[in-house]
Amino acid sequence: MSVSPDGSVAGMIAQLKSIAEKALADLAQASTLESLDEFRVAVLGKKGSFSEVLKGLGGIPASDRPAIGAAANDWKRKLEEALDARKSELEEKRLASQLESERIDISLPSRQPPAGALHPITQTTRKIIQVFSRLGFDVTTGPEIETEFLTFEAVNIPKDHPARDMQDTFFAGPGVVLRTHTSPVQMRAMREKGEWPVRILSPGAVYRCDDDATHSPMFHQIEGLWVDHGVKMSHLKGVLEFFAREIFGSDSKIRLRPSYFPFVEPGAEVDVSCFNCSGRGDDGCRVCRGSGWLEILGAGMVHPRLFEMAGFDKKSGYAGLTGFAFGLGVERIAMLLHRISDLRLMYQGDLRFLSQFRA
Ligand code: FA5
């Protein structure tokens, strides 16, 4: 089909017209963007039907060619415009159907992402801090990597003292340890302030060479210290009684059993009445195992040597200065409150265990 059937100018223009008109009609039926591309190649491409006709121009006298060229360009422009218009139409349709198929139903209830919760140790720590804050204790912290001096000597545990064996520890370098208790913060707080009163609470991680169901190599303590003229053992008892009632229930009682800690004199282990059997010591009580009491912390009156170590100036009147201190294990309190039998569960990151503590 390279020349018009009769080889005339009019015949060739008529042929172009018929191809273009058929193409325009077909175009209106094209239903996909892909078929538009095929269409463009089949009609306007190098080997398309339009070009094939124009190849016959060689056999046409030069004077007639401009008329055929003008007609061809005119139809080509019309075809291209029609193609572009159809393309926009089909693109719009495709977008509309895509939007329809991807429509989001905003009235559907949303999926709840799994909610996190504070770790039971954090929850317990915060609960305890809240109780003591109400009594005016300020929270202060100390470093976990501590000098051997502040961990031991400064709180009256000399190098050769047997009490050191009870707190065997990890050395981080010469004279530097992972602190075994929060008691060095007592010394830091007194030294920092340089005067009294001092009334602080210090939570934080501590480290010991321990590892069993009730002892972990890393655990948490909260230290309390109240130093002022006139602070007595009865104040210690009152404060701890308040603490026990707030944490374990309003019927809770406490008892102090004489004990030894080098940094207090006198010293005591403090027990709280069993909240499970109301302190009766029932035979089958799984919490207190029939004793009626649960050990919760160590406490006592600050040893006067600590005031010297703190650098308090005797001449400025610290004679007669007294204070009490206590130290509790946060895991121990959490275990009692939630009846957890093995403290290692708290460090395993098992969500089946942890999700039980969602508030
Ligand atoms: C002390 O650490 C003293 N500094 C507490 C103190 C402060 C006494 C101020 C007097 C005045 P103790 O070694 O008993 O004391 O530890 C205190 C608590 O930490 C214990 O009652 C126990 O609940 C907890 N604890 C001790 N070792 C571990 C361990 N390895 N894992 C978990 N908890 C522990």
Short mmCIF file of N, CA and C in Angstrom, two decimals, residues 38 62 159 171 200 231 233 307 315 328:
data_model
loop_
_atom_site.label_atom_id
_atom_site.label_comp_id
_atom_site.label_asym_id
_atom_site.label_seq_id
_atom_site.Cartn_x
_atom_site.Cartn_y
_atom_site.Cartn_z
N GLU A 38 0.66 0.70 21.27
CA GLU A 38 0.67 -0.18 20.08
C GLU A 38 0.04 0.56 18.90
N ALA A 62 6.92 16.70 -8.08
CA ALA A 62 7.37 17.57 -6.98
C ALA A 62 6.39 18.69 -6.69
N LYS A 159 40.04 -2.30 104.62
CA LYS A 159 40.50 -3.32 103.66
C LYS A 159 40.44 -4.75 104.18
N PHE A 171 36.11 -5.83 90.04
CA PHE A 171 37.01 -4.67 89.96
C PHE A 171 37.04 -4.15 88.52
N ILE A 200 18.14 12.23 101.93
CA ILE A 200 18.15 11.78 100.52
C ILE A 200 17.69 10.33 100.36
N VAL A 231 17.83 13.37 115.22
CA VAL A 231 17.21 12.21 114.54
C VAL A 231 17.46 10.96 115.39
N MET A 233 16.34 6.69 116.63
CA MET A 233 15.92 5.37 116.15
C MET A 233 14.40 5.32 115.98
N PHE A 307 30.48 10.66 109.79
CA PHE A 307 30.44 12.14 109.80
C PHE A 307 31.86 12.69 109.67
N LYS A 315 34.20 21.41 115.00
CA LYS A 315 34.12 22.71 115.70
C LYS A 315 32.84 23.47 115.33
N LEU A 328 17.50 -0.95 100.86
CA LEU A 328 16.62 -2.08 100.52
C LEU A 328 16.90 -2.57 99.10
#
